[in-house]
Short mmCIF file of C-alpha atoms in Angstrom, two decimals:
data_model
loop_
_atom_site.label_atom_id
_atom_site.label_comp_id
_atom_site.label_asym_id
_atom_site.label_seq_id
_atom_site.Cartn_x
_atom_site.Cartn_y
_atom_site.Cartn_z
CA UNK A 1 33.75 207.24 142.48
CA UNK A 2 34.49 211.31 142.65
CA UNK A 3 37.56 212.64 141.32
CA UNK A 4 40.19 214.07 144.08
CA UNK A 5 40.71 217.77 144.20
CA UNK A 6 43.13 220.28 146.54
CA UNK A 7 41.31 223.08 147.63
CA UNK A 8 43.62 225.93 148.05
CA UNK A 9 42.67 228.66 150.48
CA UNK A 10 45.54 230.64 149.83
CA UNK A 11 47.25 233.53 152.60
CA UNK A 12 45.40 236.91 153.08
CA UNK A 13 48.93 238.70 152.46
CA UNK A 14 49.56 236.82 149.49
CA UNK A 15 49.09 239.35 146.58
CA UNK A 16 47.76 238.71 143.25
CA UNK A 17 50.56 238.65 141.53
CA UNK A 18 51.72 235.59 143.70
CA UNK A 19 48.46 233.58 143.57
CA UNK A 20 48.77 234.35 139.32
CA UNK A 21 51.90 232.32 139.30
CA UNK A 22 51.27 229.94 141.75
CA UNK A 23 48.25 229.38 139.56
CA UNK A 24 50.29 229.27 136.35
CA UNK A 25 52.43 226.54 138.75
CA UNK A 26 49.75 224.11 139.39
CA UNK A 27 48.36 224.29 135.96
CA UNK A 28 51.77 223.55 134.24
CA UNK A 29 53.17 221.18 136.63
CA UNK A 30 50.76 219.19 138.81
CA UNK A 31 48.28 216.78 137.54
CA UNK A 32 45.80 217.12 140.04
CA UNK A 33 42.29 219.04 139.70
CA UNK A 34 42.73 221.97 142.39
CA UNK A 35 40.81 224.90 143.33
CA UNK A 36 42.28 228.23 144.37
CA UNK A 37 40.51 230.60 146.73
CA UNK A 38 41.40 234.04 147.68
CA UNK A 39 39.57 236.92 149.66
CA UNK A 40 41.61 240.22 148.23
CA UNK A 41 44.75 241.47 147.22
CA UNK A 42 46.68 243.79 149.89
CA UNK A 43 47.13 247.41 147.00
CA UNK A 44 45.09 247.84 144.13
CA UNK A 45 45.75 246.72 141.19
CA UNK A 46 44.83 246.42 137.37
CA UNK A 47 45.61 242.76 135.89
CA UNK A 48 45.24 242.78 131.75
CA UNK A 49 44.88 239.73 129.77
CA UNK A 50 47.49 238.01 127.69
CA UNK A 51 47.13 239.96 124.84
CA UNK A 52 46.31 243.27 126.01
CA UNK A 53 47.30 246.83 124.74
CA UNK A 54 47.16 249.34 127.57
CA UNK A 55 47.28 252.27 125.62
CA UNK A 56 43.42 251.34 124.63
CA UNK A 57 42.18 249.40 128.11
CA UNK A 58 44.08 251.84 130.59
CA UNK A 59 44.61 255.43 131.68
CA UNK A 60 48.46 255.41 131.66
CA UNK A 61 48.71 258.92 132.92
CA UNK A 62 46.69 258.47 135.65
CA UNK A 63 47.90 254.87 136.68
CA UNK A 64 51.81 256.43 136.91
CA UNK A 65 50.38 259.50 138.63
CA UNK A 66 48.90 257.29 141.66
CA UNK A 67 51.61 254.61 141.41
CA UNK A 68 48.98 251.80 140.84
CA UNK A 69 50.62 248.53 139.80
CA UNK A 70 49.98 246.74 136.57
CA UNK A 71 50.41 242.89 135.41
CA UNK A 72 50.05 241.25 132.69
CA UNK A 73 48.41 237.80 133.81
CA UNK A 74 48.70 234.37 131.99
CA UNK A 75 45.17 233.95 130.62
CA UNK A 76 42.92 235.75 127.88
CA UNK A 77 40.27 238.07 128.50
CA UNK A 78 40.16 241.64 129.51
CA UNK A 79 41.00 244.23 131.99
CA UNK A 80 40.25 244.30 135.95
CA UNK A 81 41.18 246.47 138.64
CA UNK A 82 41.24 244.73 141.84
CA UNK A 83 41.90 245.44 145.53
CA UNK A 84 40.76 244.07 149.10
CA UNK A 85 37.35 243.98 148.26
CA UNK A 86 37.77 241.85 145.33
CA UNK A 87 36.71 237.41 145.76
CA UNK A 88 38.95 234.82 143.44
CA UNK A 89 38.45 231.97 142.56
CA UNK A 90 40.63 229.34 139.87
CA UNK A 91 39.52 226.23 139.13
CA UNK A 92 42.58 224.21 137.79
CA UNK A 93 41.35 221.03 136.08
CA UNK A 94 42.00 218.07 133.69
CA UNK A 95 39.40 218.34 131.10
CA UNK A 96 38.41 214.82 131.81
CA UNK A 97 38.00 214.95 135.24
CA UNK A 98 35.71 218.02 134.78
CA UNK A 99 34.18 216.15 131.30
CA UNK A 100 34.62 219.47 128.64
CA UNK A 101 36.45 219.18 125.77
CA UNK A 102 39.43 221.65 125.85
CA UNK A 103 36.94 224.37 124.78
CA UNK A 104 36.31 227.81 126.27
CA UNK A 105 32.53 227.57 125.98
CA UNK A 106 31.82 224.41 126.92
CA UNK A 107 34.54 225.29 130.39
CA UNK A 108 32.62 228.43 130.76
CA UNK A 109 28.72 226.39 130.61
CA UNK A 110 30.47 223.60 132.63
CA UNK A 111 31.48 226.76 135.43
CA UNK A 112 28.28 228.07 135.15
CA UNK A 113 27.04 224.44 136.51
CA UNK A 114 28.85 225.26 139.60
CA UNK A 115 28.59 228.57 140.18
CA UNK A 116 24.83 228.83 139.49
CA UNK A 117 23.55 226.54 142.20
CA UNK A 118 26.22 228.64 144.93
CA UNK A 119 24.40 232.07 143.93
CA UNK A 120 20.89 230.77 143.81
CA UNK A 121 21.14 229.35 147.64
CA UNK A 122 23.16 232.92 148.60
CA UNK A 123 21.13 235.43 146.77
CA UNK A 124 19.00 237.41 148.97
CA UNK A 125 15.29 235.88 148.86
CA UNK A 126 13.97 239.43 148.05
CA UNK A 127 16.00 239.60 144.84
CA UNK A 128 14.27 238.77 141.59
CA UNK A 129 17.66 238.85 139.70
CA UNK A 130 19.32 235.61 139.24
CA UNK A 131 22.62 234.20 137.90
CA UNK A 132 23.22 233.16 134.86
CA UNK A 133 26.07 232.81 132.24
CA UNK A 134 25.33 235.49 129.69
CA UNK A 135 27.71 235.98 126.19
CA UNK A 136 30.80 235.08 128.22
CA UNK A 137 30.28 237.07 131.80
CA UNK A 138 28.46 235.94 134.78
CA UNK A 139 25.26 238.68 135.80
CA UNK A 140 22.51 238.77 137.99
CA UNK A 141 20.05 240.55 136.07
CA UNK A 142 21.91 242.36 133.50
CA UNK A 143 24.90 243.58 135.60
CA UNK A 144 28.38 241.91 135.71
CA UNK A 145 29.69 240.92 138.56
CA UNK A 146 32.96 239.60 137.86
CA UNK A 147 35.92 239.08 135.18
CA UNK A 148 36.35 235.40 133.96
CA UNK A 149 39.21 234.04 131.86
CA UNK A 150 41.08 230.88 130.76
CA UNK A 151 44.24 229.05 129.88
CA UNK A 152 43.42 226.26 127.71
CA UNK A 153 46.48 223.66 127.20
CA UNK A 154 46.08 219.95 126.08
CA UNK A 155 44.53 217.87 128.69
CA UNK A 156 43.92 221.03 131.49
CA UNK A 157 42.46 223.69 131.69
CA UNK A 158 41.86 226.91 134.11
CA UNK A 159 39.05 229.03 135.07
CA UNK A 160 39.45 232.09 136.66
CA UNK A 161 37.47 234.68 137.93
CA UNK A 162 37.92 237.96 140.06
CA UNK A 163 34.12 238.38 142.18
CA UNK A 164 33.22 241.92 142.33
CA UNK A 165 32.09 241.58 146.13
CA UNK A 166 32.74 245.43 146.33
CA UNK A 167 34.96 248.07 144.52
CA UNK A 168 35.87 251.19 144.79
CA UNK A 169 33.64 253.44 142.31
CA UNK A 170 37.42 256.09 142.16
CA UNK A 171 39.33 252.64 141.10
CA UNK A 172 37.37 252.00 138.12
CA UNK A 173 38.35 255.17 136.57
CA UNK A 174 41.59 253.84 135.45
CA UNK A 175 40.15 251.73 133.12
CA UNK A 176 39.02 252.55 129.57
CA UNK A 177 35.70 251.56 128.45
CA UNK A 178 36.99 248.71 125.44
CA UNK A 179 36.43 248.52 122.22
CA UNK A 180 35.43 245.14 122.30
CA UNK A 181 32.46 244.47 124.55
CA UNK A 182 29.64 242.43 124.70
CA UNK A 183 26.09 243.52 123.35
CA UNK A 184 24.43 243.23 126.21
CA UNK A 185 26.40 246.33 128.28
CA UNK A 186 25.65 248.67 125.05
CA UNK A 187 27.17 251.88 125.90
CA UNK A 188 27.02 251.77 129.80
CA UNK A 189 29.83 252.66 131.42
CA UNK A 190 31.51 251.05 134.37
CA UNK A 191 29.36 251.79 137.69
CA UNK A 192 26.10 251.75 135.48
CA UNK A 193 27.32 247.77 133.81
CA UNK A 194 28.67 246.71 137.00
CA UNK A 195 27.23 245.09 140.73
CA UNK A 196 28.24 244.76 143.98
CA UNK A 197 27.63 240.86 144.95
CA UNK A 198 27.76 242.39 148.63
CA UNK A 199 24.60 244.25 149.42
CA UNK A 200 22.36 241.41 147.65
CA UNK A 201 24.44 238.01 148.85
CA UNK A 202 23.41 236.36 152.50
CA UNK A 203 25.94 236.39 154.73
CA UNK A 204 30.02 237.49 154.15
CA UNK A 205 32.96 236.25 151.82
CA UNK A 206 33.52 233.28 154.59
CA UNK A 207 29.93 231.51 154.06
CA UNK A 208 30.10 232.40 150.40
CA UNK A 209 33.31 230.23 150.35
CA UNK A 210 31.52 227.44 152.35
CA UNK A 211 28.93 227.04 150.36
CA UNK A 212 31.17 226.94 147.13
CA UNK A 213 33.02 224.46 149.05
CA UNK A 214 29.94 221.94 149.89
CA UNK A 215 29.52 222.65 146.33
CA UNK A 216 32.70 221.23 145.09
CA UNK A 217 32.35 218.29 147.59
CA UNK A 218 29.27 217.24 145.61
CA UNK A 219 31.01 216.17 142.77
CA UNK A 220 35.05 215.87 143.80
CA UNK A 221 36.82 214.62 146.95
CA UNK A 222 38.54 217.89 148.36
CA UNK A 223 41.33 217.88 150.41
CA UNK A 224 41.56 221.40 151.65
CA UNK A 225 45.36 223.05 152.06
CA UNK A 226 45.20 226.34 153.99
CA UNK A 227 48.20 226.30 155.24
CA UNK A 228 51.40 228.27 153.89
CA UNK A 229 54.08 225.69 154.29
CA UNK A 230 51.81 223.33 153.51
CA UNK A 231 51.10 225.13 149.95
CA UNK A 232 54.47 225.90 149.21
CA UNK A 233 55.46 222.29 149.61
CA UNK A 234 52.65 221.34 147.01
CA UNK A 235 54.51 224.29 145.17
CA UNK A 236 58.03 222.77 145.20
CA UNK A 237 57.01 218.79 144.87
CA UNK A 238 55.03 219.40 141.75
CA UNK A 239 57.74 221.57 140.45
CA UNK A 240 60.45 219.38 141.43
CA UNK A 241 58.47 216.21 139.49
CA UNK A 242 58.34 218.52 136.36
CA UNK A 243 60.75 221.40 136.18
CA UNK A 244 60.70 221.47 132.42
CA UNK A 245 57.08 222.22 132.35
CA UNK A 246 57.26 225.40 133.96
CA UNK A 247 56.23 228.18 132.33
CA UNK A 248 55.50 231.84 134.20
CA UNK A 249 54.20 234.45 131.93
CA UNK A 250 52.20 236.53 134.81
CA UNK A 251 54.13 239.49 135.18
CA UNK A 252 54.63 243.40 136.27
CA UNK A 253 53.84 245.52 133.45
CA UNK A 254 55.94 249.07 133.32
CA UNK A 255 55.64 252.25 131.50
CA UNK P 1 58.99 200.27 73.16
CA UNK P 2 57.23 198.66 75.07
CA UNK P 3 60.24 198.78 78.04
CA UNK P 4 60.11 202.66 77.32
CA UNK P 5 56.18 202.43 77.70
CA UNK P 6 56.63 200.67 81.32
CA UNK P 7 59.38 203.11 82.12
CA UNK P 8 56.66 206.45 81.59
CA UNK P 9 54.21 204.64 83.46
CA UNK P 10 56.49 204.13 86.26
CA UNK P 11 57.38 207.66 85.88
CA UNK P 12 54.22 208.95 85.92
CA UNK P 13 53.38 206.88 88.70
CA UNK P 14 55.97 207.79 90.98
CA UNK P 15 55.27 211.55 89.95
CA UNK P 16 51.70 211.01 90.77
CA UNK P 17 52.79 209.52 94.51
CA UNK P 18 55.07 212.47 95.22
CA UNK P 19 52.32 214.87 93.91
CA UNK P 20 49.70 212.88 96.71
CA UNK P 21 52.29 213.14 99.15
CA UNK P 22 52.96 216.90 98.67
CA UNK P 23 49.44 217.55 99.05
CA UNK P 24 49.22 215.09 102.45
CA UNK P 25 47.38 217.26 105.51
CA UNK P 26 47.72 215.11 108.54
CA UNK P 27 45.94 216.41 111.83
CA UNK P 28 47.00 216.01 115.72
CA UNK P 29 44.10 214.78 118.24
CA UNK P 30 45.09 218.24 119.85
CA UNK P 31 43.54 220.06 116.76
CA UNK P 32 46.51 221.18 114.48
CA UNK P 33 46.90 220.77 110.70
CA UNK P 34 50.06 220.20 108.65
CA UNK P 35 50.16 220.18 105.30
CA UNK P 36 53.03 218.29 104.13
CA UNK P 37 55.26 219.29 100.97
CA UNK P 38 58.69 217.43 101.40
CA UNK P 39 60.28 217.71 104.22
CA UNK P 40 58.76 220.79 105.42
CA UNK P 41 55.19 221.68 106.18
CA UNK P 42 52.77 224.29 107.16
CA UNK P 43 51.31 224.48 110.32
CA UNK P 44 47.64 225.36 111.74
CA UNK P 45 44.90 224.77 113.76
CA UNK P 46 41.67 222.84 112.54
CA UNK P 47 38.52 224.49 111.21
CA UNK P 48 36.58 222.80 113.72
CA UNK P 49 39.24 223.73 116.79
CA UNK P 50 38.73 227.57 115.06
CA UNK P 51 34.89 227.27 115.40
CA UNK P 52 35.34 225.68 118.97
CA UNK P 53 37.56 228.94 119.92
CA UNK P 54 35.46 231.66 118.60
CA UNK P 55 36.69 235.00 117.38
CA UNK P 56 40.40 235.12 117.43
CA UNK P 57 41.64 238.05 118.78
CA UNK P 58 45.89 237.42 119.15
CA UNK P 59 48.21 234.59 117.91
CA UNK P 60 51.44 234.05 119.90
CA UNK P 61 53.81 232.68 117.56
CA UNK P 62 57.58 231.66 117.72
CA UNK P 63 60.96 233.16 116.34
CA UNK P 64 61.81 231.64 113.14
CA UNK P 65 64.87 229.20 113.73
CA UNK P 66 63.00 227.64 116.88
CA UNK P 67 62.97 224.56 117.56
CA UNK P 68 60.41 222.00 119.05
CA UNK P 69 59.81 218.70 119.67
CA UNK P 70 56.80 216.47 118.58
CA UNK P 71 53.28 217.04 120.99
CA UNK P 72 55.44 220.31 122.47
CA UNK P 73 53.95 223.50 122.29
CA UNK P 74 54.99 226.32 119.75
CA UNK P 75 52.95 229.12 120.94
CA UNK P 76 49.30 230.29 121.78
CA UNK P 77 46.00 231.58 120.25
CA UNK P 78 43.42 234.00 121.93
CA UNK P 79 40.14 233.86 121.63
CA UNK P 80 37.46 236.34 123.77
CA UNK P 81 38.50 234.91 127.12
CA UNK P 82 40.84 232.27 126.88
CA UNK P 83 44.51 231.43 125.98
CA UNK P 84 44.84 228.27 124.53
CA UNK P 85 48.10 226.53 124.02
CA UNK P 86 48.90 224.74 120.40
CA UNK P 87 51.51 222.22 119.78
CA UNK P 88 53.33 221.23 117.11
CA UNK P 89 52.29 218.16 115.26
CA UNK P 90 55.82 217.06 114.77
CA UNK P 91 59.29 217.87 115.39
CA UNK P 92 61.17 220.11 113.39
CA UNK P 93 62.19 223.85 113.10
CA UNK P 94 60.39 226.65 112.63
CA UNK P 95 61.49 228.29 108.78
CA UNK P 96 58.89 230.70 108.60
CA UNK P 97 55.84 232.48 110.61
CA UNK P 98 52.64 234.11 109.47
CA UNK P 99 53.39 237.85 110.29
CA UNK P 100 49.57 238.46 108.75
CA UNK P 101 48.06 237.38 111.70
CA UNK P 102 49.18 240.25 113.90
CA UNK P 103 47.18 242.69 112.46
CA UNK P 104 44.95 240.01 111.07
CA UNK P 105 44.27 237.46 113.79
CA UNK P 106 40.61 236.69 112.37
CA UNK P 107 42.00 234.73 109.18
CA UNK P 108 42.67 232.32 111.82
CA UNK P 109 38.57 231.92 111.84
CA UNK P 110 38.14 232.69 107.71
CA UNK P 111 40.58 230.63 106.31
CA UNK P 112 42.25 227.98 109.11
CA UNK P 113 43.75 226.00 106.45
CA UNK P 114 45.11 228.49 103.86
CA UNK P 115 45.50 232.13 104.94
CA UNK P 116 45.29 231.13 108.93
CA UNK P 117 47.91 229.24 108.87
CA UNK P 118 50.56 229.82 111.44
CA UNK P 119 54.38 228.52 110.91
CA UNK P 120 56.48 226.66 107.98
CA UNK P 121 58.24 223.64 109.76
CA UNK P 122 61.21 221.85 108.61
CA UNK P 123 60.38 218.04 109.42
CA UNK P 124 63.42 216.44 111.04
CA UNK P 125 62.18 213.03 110.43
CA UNK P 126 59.32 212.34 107.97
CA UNK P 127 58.61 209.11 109.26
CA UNK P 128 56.90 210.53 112.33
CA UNK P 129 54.12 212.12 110.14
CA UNK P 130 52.72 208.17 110.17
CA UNK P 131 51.95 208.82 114.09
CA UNK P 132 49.42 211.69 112.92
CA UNK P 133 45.84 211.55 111.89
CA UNK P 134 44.68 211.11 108.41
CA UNK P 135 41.43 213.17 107.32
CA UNK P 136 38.84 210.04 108.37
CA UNK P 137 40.59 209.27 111.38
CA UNK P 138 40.47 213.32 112.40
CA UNK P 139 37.34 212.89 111.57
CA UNK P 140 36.73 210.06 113.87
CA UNK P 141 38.71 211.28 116.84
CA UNK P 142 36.09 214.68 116.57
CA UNK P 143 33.30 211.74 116.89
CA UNK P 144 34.53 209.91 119.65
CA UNK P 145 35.85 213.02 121.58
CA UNK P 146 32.25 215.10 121.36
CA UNK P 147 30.43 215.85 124.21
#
């Protein structure tokens, strides 16, 4: 018998800062696997990891100069800078239900399970670069093409990733290239380590989601909620049943 | 003499059961470490949770004078992409914190049970150290729990 998930296809208008802590929400408070989908945030703007030190990830100057907002999000990992262009996606899960100990490689092989089978169908046929896992990013060939991180707590877990469907070449010059990086980008810098999932995908952001949804329906039973008042009532019953538990740490970074 | 014999072994004896009890490290199914001395104890996660994490790159760590319950989480530890929550293995409050790690998170992945450890708790109740995991039944739990 599958396991039930909630499917969240969350508002356009919403901004990222909003779906963050709605995220940080389910995962504290509700005890149900969900899924979070998004297609953009309305302004630009960079989201660090948990740990982060701008001084070393960001250009300060230049991010006061142009007014660009900055957060400080609730999982590990590094530094994006995101806008309209940019695909989420959150998977929210009890580790059992998704069978991964509370681990972030085994959550990362057991996204890669999903993930890989989406890209493979939606790849352009002419493409000889594929999908795959690689250190800890997801590439087709040797290019990134989008940010992953986690929360890990005791029995759940999330997944998150922002899909580079297209960016804005001016955008990525806020960000530093980091000190910590994987092997495989050497010394490349942004536009040379990065891809575009747009000009080599089938079809637009609304059939990628579909077929990540038939996906998902493989192996859970999704109920979807696209709704607003419909997802803020999830909001406020599974806060409600466990007020204690919540615990926002997503927040607007100033200088 | 031989009353004052009996009364050095029991001595001895009861010496010897404090000294095993000082050096007691029980372990949480959620991966944490405390090795007892007392009523206080120091706090950390499990070589194998360290492996399981990779390279630790921040600790999040409490005030000292906080206070948490049994299973409730004290703080956080980073690793390359994810944040993952740790919990304390009983309740008590928190006497001391390893200021090392901030500039040093990677003793966290040298030396989990010595120089990676992460608070000093004061026990509240000593008795709830028999709802922990000894070193076989860790041990066992990391058997039954792999994938």
């Amino acid at each position: 018998m599958k396991k039930a998930l909630v499917w969240f296809d969350l508002p356009k208008r919403w901004t990222i800062l909003q779906q963050l802590q709605f995220e940080e929400t389910v995962l504290r408070c509700s005890n149900k696997n969900s899924f979070v989908f998004k297609h953009g945030t309305p302004q630009p703007t960079i989201v660090m990891g948990f740990s982060a030190k701008p001084a070393e990830l960001i250009d300060i100057d230049a991010v006061k100069r142009d007014n660009i907002l900055v957060l400080r999000r609730y999982t590990g990992g590094g530094t994006v800078i995101v806008d309209h262009n940019s695909v989420f996606t959150s998977w929210i899960m009890n580790s059992s239900d998704a069978n991964t100990s509370p681990f972030p490689r085994e959550i990362m092989a057991w996204s890669e399970t999903m993930f890989k089978p989406v890209f493979d169908g939606c790849l352009d046929p002419a493409s000889a670069d594929k999908f795959i896992l690689r250190e800890h990013d997801y590439v087709i060939g040797d290019k990134k093409i989008a940010g992953n991180a986690q929360t890990i707590t005791k029995d759940r877990w999330v997944h998150h990733t922002s899909f580079l469907w297209d960016y804005d070449n001016h955008n990525m010059s806020y960000l530093s290239i980091p000190k910590k990086r994987p092997e495989y980008r050497a010394n490349r810098d942004h536009n040379d380590f990065l891809r575009r999932l747009k000009p080599i995908l089938v079809g637009d952001v609304a059939h990628f989601r579909q077929q990540l949804l038939r996906k998902t329906q493989e192996h859970y039973d999704v109920e979807v909620i696209d709704k607003e008042d419909d997802i803020e009532a999830f909001r406020h019953a599974v806060v409600a049943e466990k007020p204690d538990a919540l615990q926002i740490r997503t927040k607007i970074e100033t200088f | 003499m031989f009353r004052s014999t009996l009364r050095c072994a029991n001595t001895f004896a009861t010496v010897a059961k404090q000294r095993s009890f000082l050096s007691t490290i029980k372990y949480s199914a959620s991966h944490e470490y405390i090795k007892v001395d007392g009523n206080t104890g120091i706090v950390g996660i499990t070589k194998h949770a360290a492996d399981a994490l990779g390279d630790v790159v921040f600790v999040d760590l409490p005030s000292v004078g906080a206070k948490f319950a049994a299973g409730a989480s004290f703080g956080s530890v980073e690793s390359v992409k994810a944040a993952s929550d740790v919990y304390s293995p009983v309740a008590g409050e928190v006497l001391a914190v390893n200021s090392e790690l901030e500039g040093n998170p990677g003793k966290v992945n040298e030396s989990p049970l010595s120089e990676g450890w992460f608070i000093k708790l004061k026990i509240d109740n000593v008795k709830d150290l028999d709802k922990l995991l000894d070193e076989a039944g860790y041990k066992k739990h990391l058997e039954e729990t792999a994938h």
